[in-house]
């Protein structure tokens, strides 16, 4: 007969982990949004010539 190890977790540990993961996911989403916002703002401050130098047009900034 094989020995089978049964590990149990404390009551509520899985639910707590899911809540923590949800908060981490929200934080990551907000961080990504803010980075994209800062990038769009910096690109918007560039002249059309500078944007052309890096291969972008003013209309493409919104897609970033």
Short mmCIF file of C-alpha atoms in Angstrom, two decimals, residues 5-48:
data_model
loop_
_atom_site.label_atom_id
_atom_site.label_comp_id
_atom_site.label_asym_id
_atom_site.label_seq_id
_atom_site.Cartn_x
_atom_site.Cartn_y
_atom_site.Cartn_z
CA UNK A 5 0.39 12.55 1.87
CA UNK A 6 -2.63 14.71 2.37
CA UNK A 7 -1.89 18.35 2.86
CA UNK A 8 -4.61 20.59 4.09
CA UNK A 9 -4.61 24.33 4.05
CA UNK A 10 -6.04 26.54 6.76
CA UNK A 11 -9.68 27.45 6.42
CA UNK A 12 -10.10 30.48 4.17
CA UNK A 13 -6.57 30.37 2.74
CA UNK A 14 -7.76 29.81 -0.82
CA UNK A 15 -10.30 32.61 -0.60
CA UNK A 16 -7.66 34.92 0.87
CA UNK A 17 -5.26 34.05 -1.93
CA UNK A 18 -7.91 34.83 -4.54
CA UNK A 19 -8.64 38.22 -2.94
CA UNK A 20 -4.93 39.06 -2.82
CA UNK A 21 -4.50 38.00 -6.45
CA UNK A 22 -7.45 40.21 -7.43
CA UNK A 23 -5.83 43.22 -5.73
CA UNK A 24 -2.49 42.47 -7.41
CA UNK A 25 -4.22 42.23 -10.78
CA UNK A 26 -5.98 45.58 -10.26
CA UNK A 27 -2.70 47.20 -9.19
CA UNK A 28 -0.92 45.86 -12.29
CA UNK A 29 -3.73 47.13 -14.54
CA UNK A 30 -3.58 50.59 -12.99
CA UNK A 31 0.22 50.65 -13.31
CA UNK A 32 0.06 49.67 -17.00
CA UNK A 33 -2.61 52.31 -17.68
CA UNK A 34 -0.57 55.01 -15.94
CA UNK A 35 2.61 54.12 -17.85
CA UNK A 36 0.71 54.32 -21.15
CA UNK A 37 -0.81 57.65 -20.07
CA UNK A 38 2.62 59.10 -19.28
CA UNK A 39 3.97 57.86 -22.60
CA UNK A 40 1.08 59.40 -24.53
CA UNK A 41 1.54 62.68 -22.68
CA UNK A 42 5.29 62.77 -23.42
CA UNK A 43 4.69 61.97 -27.09
CA UNK A 44 2.00 64.64 -27.32
CA UNK A 45 4.54 67.23 -26.21
CA UNK A 46 6.85 66.41 -29.13
CA UNK A 47 6.74 68.39 -32.35
CA UNK A 48 5.49 66.81 -35.57
#
